[in-house]
Amino acid sequence: MLTGIRQRTLGSYAILFGIYVLLMLFHNWGLVNLLTVLLGSFWATVLLAWLTTRRLITPVEQITSAAQEMAGGVLDMEIRVQGEQELDDLAWSINYMARQLRKNLFLITEERNRARAILNSMADGVIALDENGRVILINPVVESIFNIKEEHWIGTELIKVIRNHELEQLFIRALQDMQPMLNNELQILTPEPRLFRVQISPLKGVKHKKMGVVGLLTDVTERRKLDQMRTEFAANVSHELRTPLTSINGFVETLLDGAMEQPEIARNFLEIIHSEGKRLANLIDDLLKLSRLEDRRNILHKQPVNLADVIQKTVKMFEGLAQDKNIELTIAIPEDLPSVPGDAGLLSQVVVNLVDNALKYTLPGGKVNIAVNPQHDHVTVAVADTGIGIPPENLSRVFERFYRVDKARSREMGGTGLGLSISKHIVEAHGGKIKVTSSPAGSTFTFTLPLEV
């Protein structure tokens, strides 16, 4: 374009010079005078063309070139020309516009980075669709949950990203009606089933122009499990407390109705009342222990604990019971066992609970072994028995509160259903883990404890 302007300008001067020459030919001048006038006119035309180029064409070329570079995104340059006042003003205006664009671009970039940082730090999933229902944004939470990458979802339909018809219909309905869709709970495969609360809001532009919708996916799977566990816990506590209280009240009423006059019957009833009272007290004690362990405000005051002493004291405690049931109770502890940072009383309770359960569910003639294996950064304690074992479908729930594989037999043996749950909380409070493996030949409960605080 600038080359054309330059050519047209020079061409105009050439045409004017040609017209001037023709006019000179119509005058009857001498040859010398004519050549002198023509030569002077030629140089005057060249000088005028040079001045025009220098004062007008070259600055316009510089301004146009700089403007094209700015349009291409190069906003950190300044136009510096020497020309007419109007061109100087034009250059200053373009420079000012570039500075404002640079400032606005910086602000937009900051806002975009801030919005991206917020999206990346959110614990909930975010999905945004354009006005045509195609995905324009997904935050890392959604990518992680559904194992997808940006090149797989950008510009595609939602159903191709998340294979859930109900979720797609919620987004489509919100996009069509441009009305928010709040507090909808859906179960989505991720690939395991998970429950999400979905909230969708419309995106509106100038004059309420439809721009798309944005949806927030909150994973409430664990929350619903906790709600269910809380409900079951309340029901179980009520049931566990009511059972011994009903038994106690029934025998007391029988005694008051005349059974006290029969010493043998009265003594038998009083023994049952005493047993149920002890069971009730044990249950309340276990509930209080569990409550204290679940209260995160209680901080463990850890001290070096000699696990060998803890295990040996536990074995002495159960030697009589093991002999009565004809069960072989053995231990395998290395001599150089390092101390473990923790609460000796709580760790002793874990070992007591596991050994007690092993002896309860091992038949006469069986074996119970406690083995300790120190590793580089942790210690592993395993309590193995040759008992009746745990069915595979029950293994994932044995550490739940009040969960019993054999409810009738557990109550008959005096269990509260909280021992394993308490053990799990104690081990996890020490930074360790506990697990169980089982087969028809017996069960093994294993817990690990870190060697460093």
XYZ file of C-alpha atoms in Angstrom:
453
model
C 0.000 0.000 0.000
C 2.805 2.419 0.966
C 4.740 1.613 -2.232
C 1.609 2.473 -4.223
C 1.288 5.850 -2.478
C 4.942 6.618 -3.183
C 4.544 5.612 -6.873
C 1.347 7.625 -7.279
C 2.958 10.715 -5.728
C 6.078 10.523 -7.883
C 3.917 9.796 -10.914
C 1.831 12.903 -10.224
C 4.964 15.061 -10.147
C 6.169 13.470 -13.389
C 2.831 14.211 -15.097
C 2.893 17.828 -13.907
C 6.435 18.157 -15.197
C 5.358 16.740 -18.579
C 2.453 19.198 -18.807
C 4.856 22.024 -17.981
C 7.198 20.894 -20.771
C 4.362 20.871 -23.316
C 3.347 24.364 -22.313
C 6.903 25.538 -22.764
C 6.966 24.145 -26.309
C 4.079 26.411 -27.350
C 6.115 29.514 -26.467
C 8.574 30.802 -28.988
C 11.656 30.797 -26.782
C 15.152 30.250 -27.808
C 16.707 26.819 -27.472
C 19.071 27.897 -24.739
C 16.376 29.605 -22.761
C 14.107 26.605 -23.208
C 16.747 24.133 -22.015
C 17.566 26.360 -19.050
C 13.922 26.615 -18.017
C 13.375 22.870 -18.517
C 16.486 21.980 -16.533
C 15.462 24.265 -13.686
C 11.936 22.909 -13.719
C 13.243 19.349 -13.623
C 15.403 19.931 -10.591
C 12.612 21.869 -8.882
C 10.305 18.917 -9.465
C 12.876 16.448 -8.101
C 13.439 18.635 -5.027
C 9.717 18.939 -4.405
C 9.269 15.181 -4.781
C 12.146 14.521 -2.355
C 10.711 16.932 0.218
C 7.261 15.346 -0.141
C 8.720 11.897 0.298
C 10.794 12.933 3.313
C 8.105 14.945 5.089
C 5.037 12.856 4.210
C 5.556 9.506 2.526
C 8.401 8.148 4.711
C 6.675 9.018 8.046
C 3.449 7.473 6.769
C 5.366 4.344 5.813
C 6.955 4.192 9.285
C 3.613 4.715 11.011
C 1.900 2.094 8.841
C 4.651 -0.472 9.406
C 4.616 0.096 13.175
C 0.801 -0.108 13.257
C 0.912 -3.437 11.425
C 3.424 -4.817 13.932
C 1.243 -3.596 16.813
C -1.739 -5.283 15.245
C 0.347 -8.467 15.215
C 0.851 -8.233 18.984
C 4.110 -6.248 19.255
C 2.949 -3.556 21.663
C 6.264 -2.667 23.303
C 7.508 -0.448 20.439
C 7.248 3.313 19.964
C 6.755 5.203 16.650
C 9.335 7.957 16.231
C 8.935 10.032 13.037
C 9.961 13.454 11.819
C 7.266 14.951 9.677
C 4.330 17.264 9.640
C 2.588 18.200 12.870
C -0.421 16.138 11.911
C 1.772 13.047 11.427
C 3.476 13.672 14.773
C 0.059 13.838 16.420
C -0.975 10.618 14.647
C 2.177 8.840 15.826
C 1.665 10.045 19.393
C -1.953 8.830 19.317
C -0.899 5.404 18.054
C 1.840 5.214 20.709
C -0.700 6.165 23.391
C -3.127 3.556 22.069
C -0.355 0.924 22.177
C 0.490 1.841 25.784
C -3.170 1.571 26.779
C -3.509 -1.736 24.950
C -0.361 -2.981 26.675
C -1.754 -1.919 30.044
C -5.157 -3.507 29.360
C -3.521 -6.678 28.071
C -1.457 -6.886 31.264
C -4.600 -6.483 33.377
C -6.460 -9.084 31.306
C -3.533 -11.497 31.612
C -3.431 -10.963 35.375
C -7.164 -11.598 35.642
C -6.864 -14.715 33.485
C -3.970 -16.069 35.555
C -5.848 -15.290 38.771
C -8.969 -17.057 37.462
C -6.861 -20.014 36.318
C -5.145 -20.208 39.721
C -8.527 -20.173 41.453
C -9.831 -22.932 39.170
C -6.702 -25.019 39.690
C -6.888 -24.697 43.482
C -10.585 -25.552 43.751
C -11.492 -28.851 45.352
C -14.646 -29.053 43.200
C -14.866 -29.788 39.503
C -15.743 -27.011 37.033
C -17.117 -27.515 33.515
C -18.021 -24.652 31.143
C -19.915 -24.979 27.837
C -20.340 -22.379 25.087
C -23.678 -21.347 23.575
C -23.535 -24.362 21.233
C -23.115 -26.836 24.104
C -19.449 -27.571 23.460
C -16.845 -27.779 26.210
C -14.643 -24.679 26.504
C -13.167 -25.173 29.972
C -12.531 -27.959 32.461
C -10.433 -27.553 35.588
C -7.776 -30.068 36.722
C -10.120 -31.649 39.284
C -12.449 -32.890 36.541
C -9.470 -34.014 34.450
C -8.145 -35.993 37.417
C -11.501 -37.541 38.405
C -12.425 -38.667 34.896
C -8.845 -39.239 33.657
C -9.097 -36.943 30.617
C -6.735 -34.455 28.972
C -7.365 -31.068 27.363
C -6.830 -32.283 23.797
C -9.618 -34.844 24.360
C -12.283 -32.396 25.588
C -11.671 -28.968 24.079
C -14.474 -28.108 21.653
C -16.279 -31.449 22.007
C -19.744 -32.317 23.280
C -20.071 -33.036 27.002
C -21.405 -36.575 26.490
C -18.131 -37.466 24.731
C -16.134 -36.213 27.718
C -18.226 -37.571 30.619
C -20.333 -40.554 29.646
C -23.407 -39.718 31.690
C -26.747 -38.967 30.046
C -28.317 -37.373 33.142
C -25.437 -34.911 33.531
C -25.631 -33.964 29.858
C -29.396 -33.375 30.117
C -28.929 -31.058 33.106
C -26.439 -28.935 31.145
C -28.628 -28.894 28.023
C -31.704 -27.875 30.031
C -29.780 -25.078 31.755
C -28.422 -23.932 28.366
C -31.848 -23.914 26.731
C -33.730 -22.228 29.577
C -30.794 -20.057 30.720
C -31.916 -20.763 34.276
C -29.745 -22.121 37.121
C -29.986 -25.808 38.011
C -29.141 -26.203 41.696
C -28.592 -29.060 44.158
C -28.966 -32.011 41.799
C -27.242 -35.183 42.985
C -26.080 -37.702 40.396
C -24.168 -40.950 40.575
C -21.395 -41.001 37.966
C -18.926 -43.752 37.132
C -15.313 -42.538 37.497
C -14.900 -45.577 36.863
C -16.130 -46.544 40.359
C -19.556 -45.102 41.301
C -19.298 -41.694 42.978
C -22.002 -39.277 44.040
C -21.798 -35.640 42.862
C -23.874 -32.585 43.690
C -24.242 -30.616 40.447
C -24.968 -26.873 40.307
C -25.212 -25.183 36.894
C -25.425 -21.438 36.247
C -25.974 -19.598 32.913
C -23.357 -17.267 31.400
C -24.932 -14.106 29.982
C -23.268 -11.357 27.974
C -24.321 -7.855 26.968
C -28.097 -7.423 26.731
C -28.522 -10.908 28.254
C -26.967 -12.570 25.232
C -26.593 -16.338 25.696
C -22.903 -17.180 26.115
C -23.059 -20.657 27.677
C -23.254 -22.304 31.100
C -20.822 -23.267 33.852
C -21.330 -26.241 36.164
C -19.853 -27.042 39.568
C -19.404 -30.726 40.504
C -18.945 -31.427 44.218
C -17.984 -34.961 45.233
C -20.272 -35.830 48.171
C -19.574 -39.574 48.183
C -17.646 -39.570 51.454
C -20.064 -37.113 53.028
C -23.015 -39.361 52.269
C -21.100 -42.365 53.598
C -20.374 -40.442 56.801
C -24.033 -39.451 57.083
C -25.035 -43.086 56.667
C -22.410 -44.197 59.197
C -23.631 -41.549 61.646
C -27.213 -42.744 61.255
C -26.180 -46.380 61.630
C -24.001 -45.476 64.612
C -26.899 -43.797 66.412
C -29.142 -46.778 65.680
C -26.450 -49.256 66.766
C -25.697 -47.382 69.983
C -29.381 -47.294 70.826
C -29.705 -50.995 70.122
C -26.547 -51.978 72.008
C -27.557 -49.934 75.060
C -31.166 -51.048 74.996
C -30.336 -54.787 74.893
C -28.560 -55.026 78.295
C -30.915 -52.463 79.850
C -33.934 -54.492 78.735
C -32.369 -57.627 80.174
C -31.557 -55.902 83.477
C -35.043 -54.391 83.772
C -36.670 -57.746 82.985
C -34.753 -59.634 85.681
C -35.266 -56.842 88.236
C -39.008 -56.931 87.624
C -38.967 -60.727 87.994
C -37.126 -60.411 91.281
C -39.573 -57.799 92.525
C -42.490 -60.024 91.558
C -41.370 -62.692 94.019
C -38.280 -64.395 92.651
C -36.280 -62.885 95.513
C -37.932 -65.457 97.794
C -36.150 -68.222 95.883
C -32.421 -67.861 96.688
C -31.055 -69.993 93.839
C -33.145 -68.249 91.183
C -32.432 -64.831 92.724
C -28.695 -65.468 92.742
C -28.772 -66.613 89.112
C -30.713 -63.488 88.121
C -28.339 -61.228 90.057
C -25.355 -62.792 88.316
C -26.979 -62.106 84.947
C -27.745 -58.511 85.994
C -24.129 -58.124 87.127
C -22.848 -59.508 83.811
C -25.130 -57.239 81.762
C -24.113 -54.263 83.909
C -20.420 -54.979 83.248
C -21.160 -55.300 79.556
C -23.006 -51.972 79.634
C -20.089 -50.331 81.467
C -17.599 -51.757 78.965
C -19.689 -50.458 76.089
C -19.830 -46.956 77.569
C -16.074 -47.037 78.248
C -15.387 -48.036 74.648
C -17.674 -45.293 73.353
C -15.822 -42.721 75.429
C -12.460 -44.008 74.190
C -13.662 -43.860 70.597
C -14.986 -40.343 71.106
C -11.662 -39.164 72.525
C -9.734 -40.772 69.668
C -11.966 -39.177 67.053
C -11.599 -35.762 68.676
C -8.697 -34.321 66.712
C -8.082 -31.673 69.346
C -6.521 -34.390 71.519
C -2.819 -34.492 70.650
C -0.809 -37.588 71.478
C 2.175 -36.994 73.739
C 4.539 -39.470 72.163
C 7.398 -41.087 74.063
C 9.792 -43.903 73.055
C 7.839 -47.153 73.505
C 9.415 -50.602 73.828
C 7.042 -52.787 71.804
C 8.692 -55.947 73.113
C 7.649 -55.067 76.684
C 4.126 -54.171 75.550
C 3.695 -57.485 73.712
C 5.216 -59.598 76.489
C 2.903 -58.023 79.096
C -0.065 -58.715 76.832
C 0.947 -62.369 76.442
C 1.204 -62.783 80.225
C -2.249 -61.275 80.533
C -3.752 -63.902 78.190
C -1.661 -66.945 79.178
C -4.377 -68.274 81.471
C -7.123 -67.917 78.861
C -4.912 -69.565 76.221
C -4.205 -72.526 78.502
C -7.883 -72.885 79.370
C -8.747 -73.084 75.662
C -5.700 -75.241 74.841
C -4.403 -72.590 72.411
C -0.697 -72.184 71.761
C 0.198 -68.466 72.217
C 3.658 -67.607 70.850
C 5.686 -64.501 70.042
C 8.525 -63.758 67.592
C 10.380 -60.547 68.472
C 13.923 -59.676 67.287
C 16.419 -58.711 69.969
C 17.451 -55.421 68.333
C 13.889 -54.079 68.050
C 14.038 -50.242 68.023
C 11.753 -48.075 70.149
C 8.618 -46.657 68.565
C 7.417 -43.094 69.249
C 3.913 -43.283 70.671
C 1.572 -43.680 73.621
C 2.406 -46.915 75.444
C -1.074 -47.269 76.955
C -2.873 -46.850 73.630
C -0.508 -49.170 71.749
C -0.948 -51.763 74.480
C -4.701 -51.526 73.971
C -4.268 -52.268 70.246
C -2.271 -55.435 70.976
C -4.747 -56.473 73.688
C -7.725 -56.038 71.347
C -6.116 -58.038 68.540
C -4.909 -60.882 70.775
C -8.266 -61.019 72.585
C -10.113 -61.342 69.264
C -7.662 -63.991 68.039
C -8.183 -66.112 71.155
C -11.962 -65.689 71.039
C -12.314 -66.936 67.486
C -9.677 -69.692 67.581
C -10.906 -73.187 68.354
C -9.237 -75.363 71.047
C -5.961 -76.818 69.819
C -5.284 -73.832 67.585
C -2.421 -71.334 67.521
C -2.031 -67.571 67.933
C 1.298 -65.956 67.033
C 2.496 -62.363 67.480
C 5.364 -61.455 65.134
C 7.282 -58.164 64.986
C 9.293 -57.195 61.919
C 11.351 -53.950 61.966
C 11.916 -52.253 58.608
C 13.938 -49.228 57.510
C 11.424 -46.586 58.582
C 8.632 -48.534 60.302
C 7.804 -51.557 62.446
C 5.224 -54.181 61.466
C 3.271 -56.156 64.062
C 1.207 -59.150 62.911
C -1.247 -61.120 65.047
C -2.056 -64.390 63.249
C -4.468 -67.101 64.349
C -5.759 -70.425 63.088
C -9.348 -69.518 63.861
C -12.589 -69.670 61.939
C -11.589 -66.904 59.510
C -13.599 -63.988 58.107
C -15.723 -64.266 54.946
C -14.344 -62.169 52.046
C -17.474 -60.007 51.874
C -16.946 -58.916 55.486
C -13.248 -58.020 55.325
C -13.806 -54.419 54.202
C -16.134 -53.690 57.140
C -14.480 -55.336 60.132
C -13.056 -51.991 61.333
C -16.451 -50.265 61.310
C -18.042 -49.396 64.624
C -20.417 -52.111 65.934
C -19.828 -54.280 62.882
C -19.770 -57.977 63.764
C -19.296 -60.928 61.451
C -21.274 -63.174 63.820
C -23.425 -60.863 65.958
C -24.872 -63.551 68.222
C -21.511 -65.170 68.936
C -19.794 -61.832 69.487
C -22.342 -60.736 72.099
C -22.139 -64.146 73.736
C -18.384 -63.635 74.114
C -18.867 -60.217 75.657
C -17.645 -58.090 72.724
C -18.883 -54.530 72.254
C -18.175 -54.369 68.516
C -15.861 -51.372 69.005
C -12.486 -53.017 69.661
C -11.248 -53.090 66.071
C -12.569 -49.601 65.369
C -10.707 -48.292 68.433
C -7.553 -50.114 67.317
C -7.798 -48.565 63.856
C -8.138 -45.059 65.297
C -5.174 -45.573 67.641
C -2.892 -46.871 64.871
C -3.866 -44.057 62.486
C -3.385 -41.481 65.266
C 0.219 -42.734 65.461
C 0.649 -42.287 61.706
C 0.394 -45.997 60.934
C -1.951 -48.324 59.067
C -3.854 -51.481 59.971
C -5.249 -54.198 57.712
C -6.577 -57.740 57.808
C -6.214 -60.801 55.631
C -8.201 -63.959 56.136
C -8.929 -67.436 54.826
C -10.708 -70.518 56.174
C -7.384 -71.424 57.834
C -7.351 -68.276 59.981
C -6.920 -64.502 60.037
C -3.961 -62.130 60.330
C -4.289 -58.562 61.598
C -1.267 -56.418 60.711
C -0.462 -52.880 61.742
C 2.555 -50.692 61.015
C 4.026 -47.865 63.089
C 6.553 -45.284 61.858
C 9.928 -45.180 63.598
C 10.158 -41.387 63.374
C 7.718 -38.787 64.671
